[in-house]
Amino acid sequence: MNLTSTLGGQFFILEKLKPFGLPLAILMLMVMMVIPLPAFLLDVFFTTNILLSLLILMVSLHTFRPLDFSSFPTVLLFATILRLGLNVASTRIVLSSGHTGSDAAGKVIEAFGEFVIAGNYVVGIFVFAILIIINLVVITKGAGRVSEVSARFTLDAMPGKQMAIDADLNAGLLTSEEAKQRRDDIAKEADFYGSMDGASKFVKGDAIAGILILLINIIGGLIIGIAQHNLPVSTAAENYIILSVGDGLVAQIPSLLLAIATAIIVTRVSTSQDLSKQIGTQIGIKQAWLPSAGVLFLLGIIPGMPNLLFLTASALTFFIWWTIKKQGESSGEINDKSVKENDEDKLDNTDDDNALSLSEIADNSAISMQLGYGLIQLVDDENDGPLIARITGVRKQISKDLGFIIPQVRIRDDLSLEANHYRIRIGQEIVAEDKIFPQLLLAIPGDSAQTKIEGTDVKDPSFNMDATWIEPHQQARAENLGYMVVEPEAVIATHLNQILSKQAADLLGQDDVQALLDNLSKTSPQLVSSTVPKLVPLNILTSILKLLLIENMPISDLKRILEVLASLNVKTMSPIELAEAIRPTVSSLLIQQIAPLNNALPIITFSAELEQMIVNIAKQTGANGLILEGSLIQKIVSGINSVMEKMQTENRKAVMITAPVIRRDLSQMLRQHIPTLDILSFTELPDNKKIEVVANIGSDEESNS
């Protein structure tokens, strides 16, 4: 019990001291440069320095991408400071105690010095100089150049990467959390390569400092040994050169290791493998090893060459080629066996040509589009997939207008369709289909188009207007004649836009609503937690939002919707009544899409007599809904259609305004005949919005309005 308590107390103390570990280490380095160290501590620190450099090199070799070792620039700085601190400490001992012998600065420096020099001072100095040149001129200079170029290219590529993330997010390929993580990775990558550009200068400066420290130790040591300690020149040279070269070598070996680690990090390509596996995979191709074995064999049979050595190398290379070849054949046999087994499974599971796979009958995509084989080119990557970009734009715009993320559109080829046909599904229901010509352009006549243009006459799939498919070379002539010319992918995208806007309520589910609530809870957590599900269950809220979307009412201001619900007696009201109560609060979102801020809102009204008659009929029918005579409905629909067509020629849109008591019943009736008609009540008009009455249905002046 006492032992456990003691160990627990020690671990607690260590945890508390952990934040102070790095600052204390930096302070110790500073102290090391000022206070003389005994030779034993110098040996310990030099050994630790070599160990640290080896660890950094091993970590660099086993990272999958540079960002996996994002702290490398800072670690490199600390390792450089440690090494320079040791150089200062060792120089003090070399110059002050070098006259006592080659072991004055510790066993590590003595061993490295005698090992390199091996009794010949000149050779030792030249070997050390070569190590410095390799470090400074080759590795450090190359790593610094790669760091500089990588930093510049990374910064230049940042805008494009950000746009790609936004495109994937809008296309539904990424969640908001994944997009945020990728943006953070891009920012970290830019910071990393920028830091590496500067950190490589540490390595270069360290190598230069090593040369200067070596010269100072040798020259200063000889002067001190001869002048102050009266040593013979040969003895002074022996002591101080061994110490100086040993000190420089002990410092330069870790420096060389860190320079190699720096070069590995900055030249590393992000993959799912460590460096050894990546290199092994890429050079392990049999086509490279057999010619190499052949060249070595030819060199081995040339008289005068070291024949045995070259022939042995050729045999070894040939053995590696044979091993790689056998491994490839084994993999091929496994793959062939897997394919054969899959084919047998298919034969077992298909009794006739009419058998279907599960993916063909269980497509769970919220939105899907099937294309005939003649339209595959519109989504082909080699042609930049123009349809994909159009669909992404449609999803983005509708999502902004309605206030929730439209699901991703799954596009598939369907050989059962005719070549140029396409089909749009919401869930499993086919909601639209038509035919386009991918090599042609669709010309839609405008108001000024008087001359008929030659081509294939059709109906525009979106608005059922007369249109003509023309050859691309006819585009200029068609535009001069007053036609609007549309690309085939734009025809499909416009049709999809119309379908998605009309079917938006079918696309919203409880998961989507929960995602909206989760997003709102980041800024209004109390409102969300006190409303859903305490006052309004998630399924009821989803039903309310669907009712709003059915009549094109945006749900983007979910905060205001929840605030209205929190103020109502929701337990005594149906979802329909709740949706009607919410509409005046969010109607301005729909109105601003129809008429910008400073423009008057075009409205269609009923004459006072006609509206009062409809109100009386609604009171009589009660819960059975609004029931009008067929002739009256036809008259109303005809009058509204005339106004809508006139407004369309002016590139404007009008809304129907009526009394609140009949608004919903009238909307259900009229939208069956005019799906694009928006019907608002008087109470849903903002007080500060200007209006323009463009028609008064049922009045004697209707035809002139």
XYZ file of C-alpha atoms in Angstrom:
705
model
C 0.000 0.000 0.000
C 2.881 2.364 0.899
C 4.769 1.409 -2.299
C 1.707 2.116 -4.434
C 1.182 5.471 -2.795
C 4.845 6.358 -3.272
C 4.833 5.438 -6.982
C 1.531 7.263 -7.486
C 3.009 10.378 -5.888
C 6.094 10.175 -8.128
C 4.004 9.854 -11.303
C 1.880 12.787 -10.143
C 4.990 14.892 -9.665
C 6.309 13.896 -13.116
C 3.021 14.869 -14.753
C 3.157 18.237 -13.027
C 6.769 18.807 -14.101
C 6.172 17.777 -17.758
C 5.198 21.308 -18.971
C 8.465 22.645 -17.507
C 10.702 19.999 -19.118
C 11.461 21.847 -22.345
C 12.099 25.265 -20.754
C 14.424 23.626 -18.213
C 16.305 21.837 -21.011
C 16.844 25.147 -22.842
C 18.102 26.775 -19.655
C 20.514 23.868 -19.125
C 21.923 24.426 -22.623
C 22.512 28.068 -21.816
C 24.222 27.123 -18.552
C 26.357 24.578 -20.428
C 27.827 27.378 -22.538
C 28.860 29.397 -19.475
C 29.798 26.945 -16.714
C 32.708 24.497 -17.277
C 31.638 20.856 -17.473
C 33.632 17.856 -16.240
C 34.856 15.436 -18.914
C 32.442 12.724 -17.715
C 29.350 14.911 -18.305
C 30.745 15.897 -21.685
C 30.891 12.207 -22.665
C 27.290 11.731 -21.533
C 26.046 14.754 -23.479
C 27.929 13.799 -26.666
C 26.467 10.288 -26.491
C 22.997 11.747 -25.953
C 23.521 14.038 -28.936
C 24.369 11.098 -31.200
C 21.364 9.159 -29.899
C 19.041 12.129 -30.534
C 20.311 12.511 -34.107
C 19.824 8.810 -34.805
C 16.260 8.922 -33.439
C 15.400 11.923 -35.624
C 16.806 10.150 -38.700
C 14.829 6.959 -37.962
C 11.590 8.888 -37.456
C 12.178 10.674 -40.781
C 12.617 7.344 -42.541
C 9.380 5.899 -41.161
C 6.951 8.783 -41.692
C 4.284 8.426 -44.390
C 4.174 12.128 -45.232
C 6.151 15.227 -44.148
C 3.310 16.513 -41.948
C 3.571 13.370 -39.813
C 6.740 14.975 -38.413
C 5.518 18.571 -38.433
C 7.604 19.397 -35.342
C 10.816 18.610 -37.254
C 11.915 22.269 -37.801
C 11.666 22.974 -34.063
C 13.366 19.685 -33.148
C 16.124 20.535 -35.621
C 16.619 23.906 -33.945
C 16.899 22.352 -30.480
C 19.309 19.661 -31.715
C 21.496 22.339 -33.331
C 21.527 24.403 -30.137
C 22.499 21.308 -28.129
C 25.370 20.547 -30.479
C 26.654 24.124 -30.473
C 26.440 24.218 -26.675
C 28.537 21.066 -26.553
C 31.043 22.638 -28.955
C 31.420 25.624 -26.636
C 31.816 23.385 -23.576
C 34.307 21.074 -25.302
C 36.325 23.997 -26.739
C 36.728 25.399 -23.216
C 38.116 22.067 -21.975
C 40.343 21.537 -25.060
C 41.966 24.937 -24.736
C 42.238 24.913 -20.943
C 43.273 21.291 -20.317
C 44.513 20.006 -23.669
C 48.150 20.145 -22.514
C 47.491 17.286 -20.092
C 46.899 14.764 -22.855
C 44.466 13.566 -25.542
C 41.983 12.359 -22.916
C 41.506 15.798 -21.365
C 38.059 16.332 -22.980
C 36.721 12.869 -22.243
C 36.896 9.417 -23.714
C 34.431 10.068 -26.565
C 36.435 12.901 -28.129
C 39.710 11.002 -27.654
C 38.343 7.828 -29.253
C 36.880 9.625 -32.287
C 40.055 11.672 -32.756
C 42.467 8.719 -32.638
C 40.174 6.585 -34.806
C 40.081 9.144 -37.637
C 43.669 10.357 -37.433
C 45.173 6.863 -36.937
C 48.642 8.335 -36.305
C 48.628 10.726 -39.287
C 47.519 14.279 -38.498
C 47.332 15.445 -42.122
C 45.155 12.516 -43.200
C 42.874 13.055 -40.213
C 42.357 16.726 -41.008
C 41.617 15.958 -44.687
C 39.116 13.222 -43.761
C 37.360 15.660 -41.455
C 37.351 18.278 -44.236
C 35.745 15.787 -46.623
C 32.983 15.088 -44.111
C 32.393 18.833 -43.803
C 32.235 19.229 -47.599
C 29.763 16.345 -47.945
C 27.573 17.845 -45.250
C 27.779 21.481 -46.317
C 28.076 21.415 -50.123
C 26.103 18.312 -51.059
C 23.407 17.408 -48.516
C 22.747 20.716 -46.741
C 22.821 22.841 -49.893
C 20.540 20.420 -51.767
C 18.080 20.154 -48.881
C 17.998 23.937 -48.562
C 17.203 24.343 -52.260
C 14.440 21.709 -52.133
C 12.978 23.411 -49.041
C 12.959 26.775 -50.790
C 11.250 25.456 -53.918
C 8.761 23.344 -51.940
C 7.777 26.337 -49.808
C 7.180 28.505 -52.882
C 5.185 25.851 -54.758
C 3.143 24.982 -51.654
C 2.139 28.611 -51.149
C 1.310 29.005 -54.856
C -0.885 25.886 -54.776
C -2.872 26.899 -51.684
C -5.695 28.793 -53.503
C -6.266 25.896 -55.910
C -6.349 23.363 -53.072
C -8.829 25.521 -51.140
C -11.078 25.769 -54.206
C -10.893 21.995 -54.699
C -11.989 21.454 -51.087
C -14.886 23.891 -51.537
C -15.923 22.093 -54.732
C -15.847 18.683 -53.018
C -17.789 20.095 -50.069
C -20.443 21.587 -52.357
C -20.629 18.326 -54.301
C -21.297 16.419 -51.087
C -18.057 14.412 -51.350
C -16.853 15.805 -48.024
C -18.490 16.580 -44.727
C -17.887 19.954 -43.095
C -15.584 18.301 -40.549
C -13.531 16.616 -43.288
C -13.313 19.885 -45.223
C -12.160 21.696 -42.077
C -9.519 19.024 -41.465
C -8.238 19.323 -45.040
C -8.050 23.113 -44.758
C -6.074 22.713 -41.529
C -3.726 20.265 -43.277
C -3.133 22.759 -46.098
C -2.364 25.528 -43.612
C -0.038 23.229 -41.661
C 1.675 22.157 -44.887
C 2.351 25.774 -45.836
C 3.664 26.533 -42.333
C 5.799 23.380 -42.366
C 7.550 24.050 -45.674
C 7.983 27.707 -44.771
C 9.622 26.658 -41.495
C 11.768 24.057 -43.278
C 13.038 26.739 -45.651
C 14.450 28.544 -42.637
C 15.399 25.447 -40.640
C 17.692 24.230 -43.414
C 19.790 27.335 -42.740
C 20.435 26.013 -39.226
C 22.091 22.919 -40.672
C 24.180 24.993 -43.079
C 25.263 27.377 -40.347
C 26.094 24.468 -38.076
C 28.430 22.968 -40.675
C 30.213 26.306 -41.161
C 30.491 26.721 -37.393
C 32.124 23.268 -37.210
C 34.923 24.388 -39.558
C 35.553 27.568 -37.612
C 35.552 25.756 -34.254
C 38.065 23.196 -35.608
C 40.423 25.960 -36.753
C 40.061 27.797 -33.442
C 40.802 24.650 -31.453
C 43.886 23.723 -33.501
C 45.396 27.196 -33.786
C 44.438 28.288 -30.274
C 45.534 24.961 -28.796
C 48.958 25.101 -30.459
C 49.502 28.668 -29.273
C 48.401 27.895 -25.715
C 50.316 24.613 -25.542
C 53.591 26.064 -26.896
C 53.459 29.558 -25.373
C 51.813 28.964 -21.996
C 52.640 25.357 -21.169
C 56.049 25.150 -22.921
C 55.123 21.947 -24.738
C 57.218 20.736 -27.659
C 55.614 21.402 -31.031
C 55.137 17.683 -31.743
C 53.501 17.032 -28.361
C 51.244 20.090 -28.646
C 50.263 19.096 -32.174
C 49.519 15.537 -31.098
C 47.362 16.571 -28.161
C 45.464 19.471 -29.647
C 44.913 18.069 -33.155
C 43.569 14.782 -31.734
C 41.287 16.732 -29.422
C 40.200 19.216 -32.117
C 39.499 16.608 -34.781
C 37.779 14.342 -32.248
C 35.649 17.238 -31.005
C 34.757 18.251 -34.556
C 33.961 14.687 -35.591
C 31.740 14.047 -32.565
C 29.809 17.176 -33.519
C 29.772 16.633 -37.292
C 28.465 13.051 -37.253
C 25.180 14.122 -35.575
C 25.132 17.162 -37.858
C 25.479 14.886 -40.897
C 22.667 12.658 -39.605
C 20.368 15.658 -39.143
C 21.270 16.971 -42.594
C 20.279 13.597 -44.078
C 17.028 13.650 -42.069
C 16.312 17.168 -43.349
C 16.877 16.074 -46.951
C 14.619 13.038 -46.466
C 11.803 15.116 -44.981
C 11.796 17.819 -47.670
C 12.072 15.326 -50.558
C 9.412 13.010 -49.100
C 6.244 12.425 -51.146
C 3.070 11.776 -49.145
C 2.037 8.122 -49.495
C 0.425 5.381 -47.432
C 3.835 3.651 -46.989
C 7.011 4.456 -45.123
C 10.115 5.349 -47.147
C 11.640 1.858 -47.287
C 8.400 0.267 -48.524
C 7.849 3.072 -51.014
C 11.325 2.740 -52.528
C 11.160 -1.058 -52.452
C 7.830 -1.066 -54.280
C 8.999 1.351 -56.966
C 12.400 -0.164 -57.748
C 11.192 -3.752 -57.375
C 10.212 -4.143 -61.042
C 11.678 -7.061 -62.960
C 12.171 -5.029 -66.160
C 14.979 -3.083 -64.440
C 16.906 -5.937 -62.830
C 17.404 -8.283 -65.810
C 19.188 -5.695 -68.050
C 21.342 -4.696 -65.071
C 22.370 -8.334 -64.571
C 23.215 -8.565 -68.264
C 25.459 -5.467 -68.221
C 27.301 -6.710 -65.124
C 27.822 -10.087 -66.832
C 29.349 -8.415 -69.904
C 31.700 -6.404 -67.684
C 32.623 -9.611 -65.877
C 33.837 -11.400 -69.014
C 36.037 -8.533 -70.242
C 39.764 -9.405 -69.763
C 41.503 -7.226 -67.195
C 38.354 -6.486 -65.203
C 37.794 -7.883 -61.698
C 35.881 -10.724 -63.325
C 34.926 -12.657 -60.202
C 33.476 -9.570 -58.527
C 31.392 -8.511 -61.548
C 30.180 -12.050 -62.240
C 29.160 -12.465 -58.607
C 27.269 -9.168 -58.721
C 25.623 -10.256 -61.981
C 24.516 -13.554 -60.441
C 23.109 -11.773 -57.389
C 21.214 -9.293 -59.575
C 19.849 -12.117 -61.723
C 18.685 -13.926 -58.556
C 16.819 -10.777 -57.433
C 15.173 -10.566 -60.888
C 14.107 -14.213 -60.689
C 12.688 -13.717 -57.171
C 10.655 -10.654 -58.251
C 9.415 -12.533 -61.307
C 8.257 -15.489 -59.204
C 6.483 -13.177 -56.746
C 4.696 -11.481 -59.629
C 3.584 -14.826 -61.061
C 2.287 -15.913 -57.646
C 0.296 -12.716 -57.314
C -1.057 -13.203 -60.816
C -2.139 -16.750 -59.994
C -3.925 -15.519 -56.883
C -5.647 -12.790 -58.874
C -6.606 -15.226 -61.626
C -7.964 -17.605 -59.013
C -9.991 -14.804 -57.424
C -11.370 -13.776 -60.791
C -12.216 -17.385 -61.596
C -13.952 -17.819 -58.239
C -15.900 -14.614 -58.808
C -16.914 -15.798 -62.258
C -18.042 -19.141 -60.805
C -20.053 -17.319 -58.144
C -21.680 -15.265 -60.866
C -22.533 -18.407 -62.819
C -24.005 -20.000 -59.719
C -26.093 -16.934 -58.960
C -27.371 -16.296 -62.504
C -29.776 -18.841 -63.875
C -30.670 -16.787 -66.920
C -29.807 -13.575 -68.726
C -32.489 -11.627 -66.837
C -30.854 -11.948 -63.394
C -30.152 -8.640 -61.615
C -27.447 -7.623 -59.176
C -28.366 -6.174 -55.802
C -26.951 -2.750 -56.700
C -29.432 -2.470 -59.569
C -32.490 -2.984 -57.383
C -31.355 -1.469 -54.067
C -30.030 1.968 -54.980
C -30.376 4.045 -51.807
C -29.286 7.311 -53.423
C -31.564 10.233 -52.601
C -31.070 11.648 -56.109
C -29.869 9.673 -59.101
C -29.542 10.267 -62.806
C -29.345 7.538 -65.440
C -27.716 8.345 -68.772
C -27.897 6.548 -72.073
C -24.543 5.490 -73.522
C -24.575 8.451 -75.920
C -24.409 10.904 -72.981
C -21.480 9.306 -71.130
C -19.133 11.845 -72.719
C -20.799 14.586 -70.653
C -19.394 13.071 -67.451
C -16.147 11.685 -68.881
C -13.060 12.961 -67.030
C -11.172 13.220 -70.318
C -13.677 15.879 -71.394
C -13.496 17.570 -67.964
C -16.983 16.261 -67.149
C -19.000 19.411 -67.976
C -22.221 17.909 -66.592
C -20.600 17.252 -63.195
C -19.633 20.908 -62.830
C -23.131 22.035 -63.817
C -24.807 19.695 -61.322
C -22.465 20.866 -58.566
C -23.449 24.455 -59.299
C -27.145 23.541 -59.222
C -26.822 21.766 -55.855
C -24.878 24.671 -54.399
C -27.404 27.288 -55.510
C -30.493 25.349 -54.401
C -28.857 24.555 -51.063
C -28.245 28.273 -50.517
C -31.796 29.196 -51.531
C -33.592 26.570 -49.441
C -31.304 26.337 -46.436
C -30.172 22.696 -46.341
C -27.610 20.607 -48.191
C -29.096 18.975 -51.275
C -27.838 15.355 -51.374
C -25.231 14.309 -53.891
C -26.533 13.286 -57.309
C -25.470 9.768 -58.260
C -24.870 9.513 -62.008
C -24.885 6.099 -63.685
C -25.045 4.771 -67.208
C -28.115 2.698 -68.102
C -27.982 0.535 -71.205
C -31.742 0.079 -71.083
C -32.161 3.742 -72.067
C -31.877 4.982 -75.626
C -28.528 6.510 -76.519
C -29.414 10.178 -75.910
C -31.997 9.754 -73.161
C -31.616 10.611 -69.507
C -33.760 9.917 -66.471
C -33.921 11.615 -63.054
C -35.028 9.776 -59.918
C -35.854 10.989 -56.432
C -35.334 7.874 -54.372
C -36.825 5.087 -56.475
C -39.405 7.297 -58.183
C -38.824 8.494 -61.736
C -39.653 12.211 -61.678
C -38.364 13.304 -65.091
C -36.868 12.018 -68.319
C -36.102 13.470 -71.704
C -33.727 13.391 -74.658
C -30.845 15.653 -75.621
C -28.197 15.677 -78.357
C -24.687 16.044 -76.867
C -23.102 17.208 -80.137
C -25.728 19.925 -80.756
C -26.936 23.120 -79.095
C -30.484 23.940 -78.014
C -31.827 27.200 -79.465
C -34.800 28.689 -77.569
C -36.603 31.521 -79.402
C -36.856 34.864 -77.626
C -39.475 37.574 -78.083
C -37.562 39.107 -80.996
C -37.080 35.779 -82.822
C -39.183 35.971 -86.003
C -37.239 33.720 -88.393
C -37.410 29.955 -87.996
C -33.998 28.325 -87.734
C -33.270 24.919 -89.245
C -32.799 21.982 -86.906
C -34.614 19.357 -84.849
C -37.733 20.869 -83.280
C -38.451 19.789 -79.681
C -39.971 21.065 -76.457
C -37.632 22.470 -73.820
C -37.724 19.867 -70.982
C -37.715 22.486 -68.217
C -40.411 24.934 -69.344
C -42.071 23.038 -72.216
C -41.252 25.867 -74.628
C -40.694 25.394 -78.361
C -36.983 24.898 -79.056
C -34.669 23.627 -81.787
C -31.493 21.550 -81.661
C -28.947 23.146 -83.999
C -25.385 22.492 -85.142
C -22.627 24.386 -83.272
C -21.718 26.381 -86.390
C -25.272 27.820 -86.394
C -24.865 29.433 -82.946
C -23.873 32.898 -84.151
C -26.748 33.033 -86.651
C -29.260 31.819 -84.056
C -28.184 34.460 -81.548
C -28.450 37.162 -84.223
C -32.006 35.978 -84.938
C -32.974 36.423 -81.284
C -32.569 32.842 -80.034
C -31.027 31.913 -76.704
C -28.511 29.124 -77.338
C -27.932 26.598 -74.537
C -25.350 23.812 -74.213
C -26.683 20.244 -73.750
C -25.266 19.879 -70.230
C -26.975 23.162 -69.284
C -30.285 21.746 -70.527
C -29.985 18.765 -68.173
C -28.776 20.964 -65.296
C -31.698 23.376 -65.724
C -34.148 20.482 -65.810
C -32.540 19.036 -62.663
C -32.711 22.447 -60.997
C -36.428 22.641 -61.664
C -37.011 19.102 -60.380
C -34.970 19.568 -57.207
C -36.691 22.853 -56.400
C -40.081 21.210 -56.857
C -39.165 18.046 -54.929
C -37.141 19.698 -52.148
C -39.517 18.496 -49.440
C -38.913 14.871 -50.460
C -35.154 15.369 -50.053
C -35.307 16.560 -46.454
C -35.155 13.813 -43.816
C -34.697 13.627 -40.089
C -30.947 13.134 -40.466
C -30.735 16.366 -42.461
C -32.766 18.255 -39.866
C -30.569 16.893 -37.090
C -27.498 18.117 -38.986
C -29.064 21.588 -39.201
C -29.783 21.513 -35.467
C -26.234 20.398 -34.683
C -24.871 23.301 -36.697
C -27.228 25.794 -35.000
C -26.352 24.460 -31.556
C -22.806 25.788 -32.017
C -24.142 29.356 -31.810
C -27.505 28.897 -30.026
C -27.141 25.799 -27.858
C -29.771 26.819 -25.308
C -32.405 27.508 -27.958
C -31.892 24.113 -29.597
C -31.798 22.121 -26.369
C -34.926 23.815 -24.961
C -36.954 23.408 -28.177
C -35.987 20.036 -29.699
C -37.091 17.562 -28.523
C -38.544 19.077 -25.331
C -41.255 21.121 -27.092
C -41.157 19.768 -30.633
C -40.021 16.202 -31.429
C -37.602 15.798 -34.316
C -40.191 14.075 -36.527
C -42.719 16.900 -36.015
C -40.087 19.539 -36.786
C -39.169 17.640 -39.943
C -42.839 17.584 -41.012
C -43.117 21.345 -40.410
C -40.024 22.081 -42.482
C -41.284 19.805 -45.268
C -44.583 21.742 -45.370
C -42.617 24.974 -45.745
C -40.460 23.540 -48.534
C -43.495 22.267 -50.453
C -44.431 25.897 -51.062
C -40.854 27.021 -51.785
C -40.457 28.664 -48.373
C -36.743 28.635 -47.404
C -35.778 27.087 -44.067
C -32.317 28.659 -43.870
C -33.252 30.796 -40.847
C -33.749 27.832 -38.528
C -33.052 30.006 -35.489
C -36.118 32.179 -36.118
C -38.212 29.093 -36.836
C -37.309 27.585 -33.470
C -37.946 30.905 -31.722
C -41.463 31.018 -33.183
C -42.122 27.404 -32.180
C -40.915 28.140 -28.647
C -43.528 30.898 -28.377
C -46.453 28.749 -29.561
C -48.611 26.207 -27.773
C -47.300 23.425 -29.946
C -49.085 20.623 -28.100
C -52.519 21.849 -29.241
C -51.538 22.596 -32.861
C -51.029 20.314 -35.842
C -47.886 20.492 -38.028
C -49.981 22.276 -40.715
C -51.079 24.944 -38.243
C -47.553 25.327 -36.942
C -46.188 25.734 -40.475
C -48.792 28.433 -41.204
C -47.853 30.221 -37.984
C -44.161 30.193 -38.962
C -44.636 31.451 -42.531
C -44.957 35.212 -41.723
C -41.617 35.055 -39.918
C -39.623 33.555 -42.806
C -41.617 34.782 -45.821
C -39.137 37.628 -46.354
C -36.547 35.017 -47.379
C -38.768 33.932 -50.282
C -39.709 37.487 -51.206
C -36.098 38.647 -51.431
C -35.394 35.853 -53.923
C -38.269 37.080 -56.115
C -37.709 40.841 -55.797
C -34.358 42.310 -54.650
C -34.253 44.734 -51.745
C -34.942 47.985 -53.595
C -37.370 46.545 -56.162
C -41.120 46.435 -55.773
C -42.706 43.005 -55.388
C -45.110 42.213 -58.293
C -48.334 40.807 -56.842
C -51.569 39.351 -58.198
C -54.746 39.881 -56.182
C -58.407 38.859 -56.371
C -61.150 41.367 -56.758
C -62.941 42.054 -53.487
C -66.093 40.281 -54.699
C -64.261 37.165 -55.891
C -62.159 36.880 -52.751
C -65.175 37.284 -50.484
C -66.992 34.599 -52.423
C -64.054 32.202 -52.005
C -63.913 32.984 -48.271
C -67.628 32.196 -47.911
C -67.227 28.925 -49.801
C -64.261 27.981 -47.572
C -66.354 28.584 -44.452
C -69.150 26.389 -45.803
C -66.899 23.480 -46.807
C -64.854 23.693 -43.571
C -62.389 20.866 -43.082
C -63.280 19.293 -46.452
C -61.097 21.848 -48.223
C -61.879 24.496 -50.784
C -64.356 23.273 -53.419
C -64.998 25.619 -56.365
C -66.894 25.139 -59.602
C -64.831 23.957 -62.530
C -65.642 27.013 -64.639
C -64.560 29.352 -61.858
C -61.287 27.462 -61.369
C -60.658 27.584 -65.122
C -61.298 31.341 -65.182
C -58.920 31.942 -62.264
C -56.187 29.700 -63.690
C -56.508 31.278 -67.141
C -56.232 34.784 -65.698
C -53.179 33.916 -63.594
C -51.471 32.121 -66.506
C -51.884 35.169 -68.718
C -50.245 37.368 -66.097
C -47.425 34.846 -65.476
C -46.608 34.627 -69.183
C -46.543 38.414 -69.453
C -44.235 38.668 -66.430
C -41.974 35.977 -67.852
C -41.399 38.043 -71.001
C -40.218 40.836 -68.694
C -37.962 38.398 -66.844
C -39.928 38.954 -63.652
C -42.078 36.812 -61.398
C -45.282 37.695 -59.540
C -46.781 36.164 -56.402
C -50.444 35.679 -55.519
C -51.700 37.575 -52.444
C -54.883 36.537 -50.654
C -56.571 36.434 -47.253
C -54.890 34.255 -44.575
C -58.062 32.189 -44.031
C -58.029 30.797 -47.572
C -54.309 30.960 -48.387
C -53.430 27.304 -47.772
C -56.566 25.786 -49.392
C -56.194 28.099 -52.381
C -52.496 27.200 -52.687
C -53.261 23.459 -52.714
C -55.822 23.962 -55.464
C -53.965 26.397 -57.735
C -50.517 24.783 -57.506
C -51.983 21.673 -59.163
C -52.519 23.798 -62.268
C -49.642 26.304 -61.895
C -46.766 24.601 -59.993
C -44.502 27.671 -60.092
C -47.068 29.976 -58.468
C -46.233 31.230 -54.967
C -49.259 32.189 -52.864
C -48.827 34.413 -49.809
C -51.252 35.931 -47.368
C -51.495 39.627 -46.548
C -49.860 38.970 -43.193
C -46.779 37.511 -44.877
C -45.852 40.742 -46.662
C -43.105 42.714 -44.861
C -44.242 46.169 -43.808
C -41.286 47.875 -45.474
C -41.585 46.070 -48.821
C -42.907 48.013 -51.778
C -45.508 46.203 -53.861
C -46.756 46.521 -57.418
C -50.212 45.157 -58.265
C -49.803 43.726 -61.753
C -53.245 42.062 -62.001
C -56.575 41.908 -60.205
C -58.247 38.584 -61.006
C -62.036 38.791 -61.269
C -62.319 42.544 -61.884
C -63.655 44.105 -65.049
C -60.229 45.636 -65.715
C -58.422 42.333 -65.430
C -57.684 42.131 -69.095
C -56.053 45.532 -69.016
C -54.045 44.998 -65.853
